[in-house]
Amino acid sequence: MTRHTQPEPCAPEQVTFELNGDVISQWVSPATTLLDILRGSGRITSARAGCRIGRCGACTVLLNGQAVPGCLVMAWQVSGGTVETVEGLAEDPDFVQVRDALATESALQCGYCTPGIAVSLVSGLRQQQNGDVVDLEEAVTGNLCRCTGYGGLKRAIAVLTEASSET
Amino acid sequence: MELKPQPGMAGTGVLERIEGRFGYATDQHHLPGLLHGAILRSRHAHARLLRVDTSRARLMPGVRAVVTAADVPGLNRFGIVVRDQPVLCEDRVRYEGDAIAAVAADTVEQARAALEVIDVDYAPLAVVDQAETAEQMSPLHGESNLLAREAFERGDTDAAFARCEVIVEHHYQTPRQMHAFMETEGGVAIPDNNGGVIFRVGCQSGHRDAEQLADILGLKPSQVTVEATPTGGAFGGKDELTIQPAAGILALQTGSPVLIHLDRFESCRTGIKRHPVSMIMTTGCDRQGRILAHRVDALLDTGAYASLGPAVLENFLDHATAPLYRIEAYSVSGRLVYTNNGVSGAFRGFGGNQATFAVESQIDALAEKLAMCPMELRRINLRTVDEPGSRGQVVRWTAPPSNVLAEAGASPLWAPAGSDLRRRWLTGTGMAMGAQGNGLGDGLPDSGGGRVSLTAEGRIRLEFGFSDYGQNLAEAITCLVCETLGCVAGDIDVVLGNSRGPDSGPTSASRSSVLIHGVLADILPRWNDCVRDQAAALTGLPRDQLHSGPGGLFAGGRQVLSYRELAEKGQPEQTLIDASQAFPVAPEGNQPVGRYLQLQISTVARVAVDRLTGRVRVTDLHHITAAGRVIYPPGYLGQIEGAAIMGLGMALSEDMPTRQGHYLADNLDQYIIPTMQDVPDQRVDVLDNTPTTDRFPVRGVGELGIEAVAPAICSAIEAATGIRVRHLPVDAGYLLAELCAQEETCS
Amino acid sequence: MSDSLSNLNPVTARRAIRVLRPDSPDQAVSLARQFSASYTAGGTWLQPTHERDQCWPETLVALNSSWPGFRGLDAGPNGLTVGALTSLAELARQALIRDYLPPLAMFLNRVAGPGVRTLGTVGGNLIVGGDLSALAMALDVRVDVINHTGERALPFSRWLRERASDDLLRGFTIPDCRGWRISLEKLGYRERFSPTRATLACVHDGDRVRLAVSGEGGLLRLVATETFVNDRADLASGDVGAVIDRELAAHGWQDAHLRMALRRMTTELLSEVALGT
Ligand SMILES: Cc1cc2nc3c(=O)[nH]c(=O)nc-3n(C[C@H](O)[C@H](O)[C@H](O)COP(=O)(O)OP(=O)(O)OC[C@H]3O[C@@H](n4cnc5c(N)ncnc54)[C@H](O)[C@@H]3O)c2cc1C
Ligand code: FES
Ligand code: FES
């Protein structure tokens, strides 16, 4: 395939990145959002469009290990990177810990916001393991939840914080 | 007793939800041949439609169908109470969310691109954007912009006011709150290859929606199916049809499944909101504090279409009578007017919490004037359990109101909060009470059914027509069934919200739990008898020695037959038992119907007000609820906590103002709902003195938590600053200006 | 394993945007000129803005944080240099920030949310008049700017006045402010993750006080208020009152209640820096 020296407005580009352990490659316009790529892939439903402007956190995924809103990441920024969603975290010890805390403390109702919250908490736990001081309640301030009033989430975070201070 | 969440009681579907594989309405992307739909909305808040030309749109790449009003096969109208809202507007648009045309295309992008080239000529009409003057403006519908006017009277109010020693009169205003469910409206319509359509959509009443959709699509009721689909929140905002009509028409036209998912911009613009209420309340009492007279004059902005407005008005007025308090004479009246300010309709609280905000503020105002403790004033006036309700109806309380008040008085939050070093934060504690009825209310037929059966795999299947959008209904059902049958959660299958299953009525008005409990109390014993009969026949043991338990039937302490064996060897078809129940109403046709089963809450709030900026932080909330038995503690707690935070948002930051009929907020950066760091620690104490003989020991708590939060917060703000805020959401700037004025007079 | 995704179905009209990825800052400048394109750093300001108006630029020029000087912190004799493409999250984690700007790390919790801070850059924030711009203004930072005429360093406030469309921000240098007293305050609509109503920065270099504000009324160095404050004997004495109110009103801060809040916030921050808390 010949490369345009002056790209045509609509020229799609090949974006290659690692998604939950698989290398995937897709021809897209470079400004396409990661959220659209993931949902359009047909294999990711955990990242959701709640606002598309970075303001709700329902689209949160891990990009190179850090929680980001997928609606604000453009395809060109993902190239060569690693993306993780809850679909790929089932065996991840941090995720398992987060999942159990959310479940036992009933930190969810409709659950629409929950994968995004779980990803933000996993990111927070990983940062803590890297020696950063991270308050998990701060780690979820970018995730809106309309059902629960965050009561169960507060209790789940208390459980996680206690667990991490013990280790 | 403080309600603890009881960790470990994770319900069904919880792991699926956390892991993102719960299959929401808007996740249905892999249907073969799926098309994407998009809807053209009006550019104007009020205009005549002169021309809608779709010829260019039809030629756009990927476009499969473009439809306008002319393509609506059946009735081009919908609405739960009054069918007055066009599916696709014919000749007139009445708000900026009105739908004019819809497109189905291979991709969303193509569908949206096609919308761009639909040519519409409008002739703008005068915009009715002030509820106050709406009745003088040319009507949106029929003869007048007055959609409804209703009044409740009791005694001779004028005479009672004449005897009052103290009278307070204030104006109150509540905001146009948005539901802001995290999953915006959406779902799919799938042609069934027999001329009918199957809908998988986020909704609140499958049966009712199916009826309306059949009329719109010109189909027989049997040709429309609404299937249960997990929904990312509703709160009343998905009670009316949303995208279903357009998706259905497009599906019929193209013969392919069509998915429509509104983005947040479109959701904000088109979705239903809470009715803003402007009201004047006048309340008077004698020297001892006995409330003698109460008058309310209210105006509700219902927007462009009726939706559930008339029912909201009725519920508002009921709450405006101050149901908790014994008042000799009242005259409460309200008007509901059409405007071009969007559409208002059902929202958790349903008009009631708007009224309670004002009523409770009035009580505080009286106490202030009498120089009496506001809780003492409440105590004097609270009804007892033996008295009838405010409208003369029989009432079943679950605890004496004075006990609920007394617990609020004993809250630890009354202890003064420690002050910060620099005295920047002014702290204060306040409280308010609220009452709430279960059920749809006056004049609306209200009944619901459910079904139990043994599946071929030997599972006990419970079916109800309610939709699950996060209220843990399945968990509550499972708990009740386990309790009655002695089985375990693993034996049970709960199926919710299919319009082909039993009709339970809408998932609203805090009615689900009441009906579920009532129906289960009817069908489970009958089912149990039937199963024991079959087991007796199979095992040869006498029926009386058999009872159901975990995994199967037991005799003499050991399992003699598993449910699976019973299903294989017996006749599971015959175990199907259906029942329907009228919603419990007061006996002997005693009106009003929806006010029989009453719940109460008192909320104590502690706030900190920033002396520098006027912003308010709610630091603690303590609720005392009397709402019957707790079946599933995490669900109960979650409902109270979640509703309370919606009330907090309504009190402090949420509003959808309009200018010239256009909403001034279009997404979640402009419409501000609470985050994790905006919410206080909450505590819920449950008071349950429901008599053991009460046939309705379980009540619905979906709306109770929002009832008293806003007035409690405003009462706390007053305790902190001496300033009473009567217009919501609290304007930090106003509070600051008042604080400054106070300081100037002090110094 | 390689796998191709099918059914890609983006829902916004972004297909028509091209994103150019220059190899060097100079090439970035020339592409920006050639296509009248805007730069994109984290893209966190740009994307919501264009999603809302659905009016996208045809071309974006992507900036690359591996270009020399564009990312990270460097303490030198002139002070602390910060690369424009340093993310807000990285900034909060830097030990050097605790030395130079102690209140900043905590303050950053109130700027956007964690995910946006991971993507959004410090340079982007300064350019859009974000929460850090008031601090940069009050600190009198010098910016390092590249355009087709070459590279130059100049005060931030001057750059804002004379900024050209192809100006590329490499970074900025904060004077050696260790030992200065710095106070910051943001007023939003809620406690976290809130659009800014006003952010106020107050800097005391041991001799004089400097004040700047950003938010609804725009970025503003409060020159008149500073003069008033610096001319009086005791910083913390009384209210800056009418002076700041007049200055704000004259520069686009229309909301009288917001000005009232700023006036009281200023008094508070002044007494904080005066007391050294
Ligand atoms: C949900 C959300 C919440 C937010 N909350 C806040 C908040 O609380 N406070 C706040 O201050 N901001 C907030 N923002 C705005 C924004 O994210 C931040 O200001 C961020 O720091 C901007 O950086 P960016 O790299 O993403 O900018 P971009 O969007 O990439 O760029 C912004 C502008 O600056 C230009 N630009 C960027 N870098 C350079 C450079 N090096 N040289 C020349 N031009 C450049 C771009 O051309 C563009 O015009 C928020 C944004 C979102 C989406
Ligand atoms: S969809 Fe990305 S933050 Fe809301
Ligand atoms: S659980 Fe419904 S939005 Fe969080």
PDB file of N, CA and C in Angstrom, chain A residues 76-106:
ATOM      1  N   TRP A  76      -4.572   7.396  17.151  1.00  0.00           N
ATOM      2  CA  TRP A  76      -3.131   7.535  16.947  1.00  0.00           C
ATOM      3  C   TRP A  76      -2.366   7.474  18.257  1.00  0.00           C
ATOM      4  N   GLN A  77      -3.044   7.804  19.360  1.00  0.00           N
ATOM      5  CA  GLN A  77      -2.361   7.776  20.652  1.00  0.00           C
ATOM      6  C   GLN A  77      -2.231   6.354  21.201  1.00  0.00           C
ATOM      7  N   VAL A  78      -3.005   5.442  20.651  1.00  0.00           N
ATOM      8  CA  VAL A  78      -3.019   4.072  21.161  1.00  0.00           C
ATOM      9  C   VAL A  78      -1.958   3.219  20.481  1.00  0.00           C
ATOM     10  N   SER A  79      -1.573   3.625  19.291  1.00  0.00           N
ATOM     11  CA  SER A  79      -0.644   2.829  18.490  1.00  0.00           C
ATOM     12  C   SER A  79       0.550   2.360  19.304  1.00  0.00           C
ATOM     13  N   GLY A  80       0.756   1.060  19.266  1.00  0.00           N
ATOM     14  CA  GLY A  80       1.903   0.502  19.969  1.00  0.00           C
ATOM     15  C   GLY A  80       1.689   0.362  21.465  1.00  0.00           C
ATOM     16  N   GLY A  81       0.537   0.730  21.943  1.00  0.00           N
ATOM     17  CA  GLY A  81       0.287   0.704  23.380  1.00  0.00           C
ATOM     18  C   GLY A  81      -0.406  -0.565  23.839  1.00  0.00           C
ATOM     19  N   THR A  82      -0.704  -0.591  25.134  1.00  0.00           N
ATOM     20  CA  THR A  82      -1.383  -1.726  25.733  1.00  0.00           C
ATOM     21  C   THR A  82      -2.688  -1.241  26.343  1.00  0.00           C
ATOM     22  N   VAL A  83      -3.760  -1.919  26.000  1.00  0.00           N
ATOM     23  CA  VAL A  83      -5.059  -1.544  26.545  1.00  0.00           C
ATOM     24  C   VAL A  83      -5.627  -2.727  27.321  1.00  0.00           C
ATOM     25  N   GLU A  84      -6.100  -2.446  28.523  1.00  0.00           N
ATOM     26  CA  GLU A  84      -6.761  -3.500  29.306  1.00  0.00           C
ATOM     27  C   GLU A  84      -8.148  -3.026  29.720  1.00  0.00           C
ATOM     28  N   THR A  85      -9.089  -3.946  29.630  1.00  0.00           N
ATOM     29  CA  THR A  85     -10.444  -3.674  30.105  1.00  0.00           C
ATOM     30  C   THR A  85     -10.810  -4.778  31.089  1.00  0.00           C
ATOM     31  N   VAL A  86     -11.929  -4.664  31.764  1.00  0.00           N
ATOM     32  CA  VAL A  86     -12.254  -5.715  32.743  1.00  0.00           C
ATOM     33  C   VAL A  86     -12.405  -7.078  32.081  1.00  0.00           C
ATOM     34  N   GLU A  87     -12.744  -7.099  30.802  1.00  0.00           N
ATOM     35  CA  GLU A  87     -12.846  -8.390  30.110  1.00  0.00           C
ATOM     36  C   GLU A  87     -11.532  -9.155  30.195  1.00  0.00           C
ATOM     37  N   GLY A  88     -10.424  -8.414  30.197  1.00  0.00           N
ATOM     38  CA  GLY A  88      -9.116  -9.081  30.203  1.00  0.00           C
ATOM     39  C   GLY A  88      -8.488  -9.171  31.577  1.00  0.00           C
ATOM     40  N   LEU A  89      -9.183  -8.676  32.589  1.00  0.00           N
ATOM     41  CA  LEU A  89      -8.556  -8.609  33.909  1.00  0.00           C
ATOM     42  C   LEU A  89      -9.008  -9.729  34.842  1.00  0.00           C
ATOM     43  N   ALA A  90      -9.851 -10.628  34.333  1.00  0.00           N
ATOM     44  CA  ALA A  90     -10.482 -11.620  35.210  1.00  0.00           C
ATOM     45  C   ALA A  90      -9.490 -12.335  36.134  1.00  0.00           C
ATOM     46  N   GLU A  91      -8.264 -12.556  35.660  1.00  0.00           N
ATOM     47  CA  GLU A  91      -7.284 -13.279  36.467  1.00  0.00           C
ATOM     48  C   GLU A  91      -6.343 -12.345  37.222  1.00  0.00           C
ATOM     49  N   ASP A  92      -6.471 -11.067  36.968  1.00  0.00           N
ATOM     50  CA  ASP A  92      -5.551 -10.107  37.565  1.00  0.00           C
ATOM     51  C   ASP A  92      -5.821  -9.997  39.069  1.00  0.00           C
ATOM     52  N   PRO A  93      -4.777 -10.217  39.893  1.00  0.00           N
ATOM     53  CA  PRO A  93      -5.029 -10.248  41.343  1.00  0.00           C
ATOM     54  C   PRO A  93      -5.617  -8.934  41.877  1.00  0.00           C
ATOM     55  N   ASP A  94      -5.169  -7.803  41.324  1.00  0.00           N
ATOM     56  CA  ASP A  94      -5.727  -6.533  41.797  1.00  0.00           C
ATOM     57  C   ASP A  94      -7.205  -6.445  41.449  1.00  0.00           C
ATOM     58  N   PHE A  95      -7.514  -6.857  40.233  1.00  0.00           N
ATOM     59  CA  PHE A  95      -8.920  -6.796  39.826  1.00  0.00           C
ATOM     60  C   PHE A  95      -9.773  -7.729  40.673  1.00  0.00           C
ATOM     61  N   VAL A  96      -9.250  -8.904  40.938  1.00  0.00           N
ATOM     62  CA  VAL A  96     -10.017  -9.867  41.733  1.00  0.00           C
ATOM     63  C   VAL A  96     -10.343  -9.274  43.110  1.00  0.00           C
ATOM     64  N   GLN A  97      -9.342  -8.616  43.667  1.00  0.00           N
ATOM     65  CA  GLN A  97      -9.535  -7.979  44.966  1.00  0.00           C
ATOM     66  C   GLN A  97     -10.615  -6.889  44.877  1.00  0.00           C
ATOM     67  N   VAL A  98     -10.522  -6.093  43.831  1.00  0.00           N
ATOM     68  CA  VAL A  98     -11.485  -5.013  43.632  1.00  0.00           C
ATOM     69  C   VAL A  98     -12.881  -5.594  43.412  1.00  0.00           C
ATOM     70  N   ARG A  99     -12.961  -6.582  42.561  1.00  0.00           N
ATOM     71  CA  ARG A  99     -14.255  -7.180  42.241  1.00  0.00           C
ATOM     72  C   ARG A  99     -14.923  -7.732  43.497  1.00  0.00           C
ATOM     73  N   ASP A 100     -14.136  -8.438  44.305  1.00  0.00           N
ATOM     74  CA  ASP A 100     -14.715  -9.028  45.500  1.00  0.00           C
ATOM     75  C   ASP A 100     -15.195  -7.957  46.470  1.00  0.00           C
ATOM     76  N   ALA A 101     -14.415  -6.913  46.585  1.00  0.00           N
ATOM     77  CA  ALA A 101     -14.821  -5.841  47.508  1.00  0.00           C
ATOM     78  C   ALA A 101     -16.102  -5.174  47.005  1.00  0.00           C
ATOM     79  N   LEU A 102     -16.190  -4.908  45.720  1.00  0.00           N
ATOM     80  CA  LEU A 102     -17.395  -4.268  45.171  1.00  0.00           C
ATOM     81  C   LEU A 102     -18.609  -5.179  45.353  1.00  0.00           C
ATOM     82  N   ALA A 103     -18.402  -6.468  45.134  1.00  0.00           N
ATOM     83  CA  ALA A 103     -19.534  -7.397  45.215  1.00  0.00           C
ATOM     84  C   ALA A 103     -20.002  -7.570  46.651  1.00  0.00           C
ATOM     85  N   THR A 104     -19.068  -7.807  47.555  1.00  0.00           N
ATOM     86  CA  THR A 104     -19.519  -8.095  48.921  1.00  0.00           C
ATOM     87  C   THR A 104     -20.085  -6.852  49.595  1.00  0.00           C
ATOM     88  N   GLU A 105     -19.624  -5.685  49.211  1.00  0.00           N
ATOM     89  CA  GLU A 105     -20.144  -4.476  49.835  1.00  0.00           C
ATOM     90  C   GLU A 105     -21.324  -3.888  49.052  1.00  0.00           C
ATOM     91  N   SER A 106     -21.804  -4.596  48.043  1.00  0.00           N
ATOM     92  CA  SER A 106     -22.934  -4.116  47.230  1.00  0.00           C
ATOM     93  C   SER A 106     -22.715  -2.690  46.756  1.00  0.00           C
TER      94      SER A 106
END
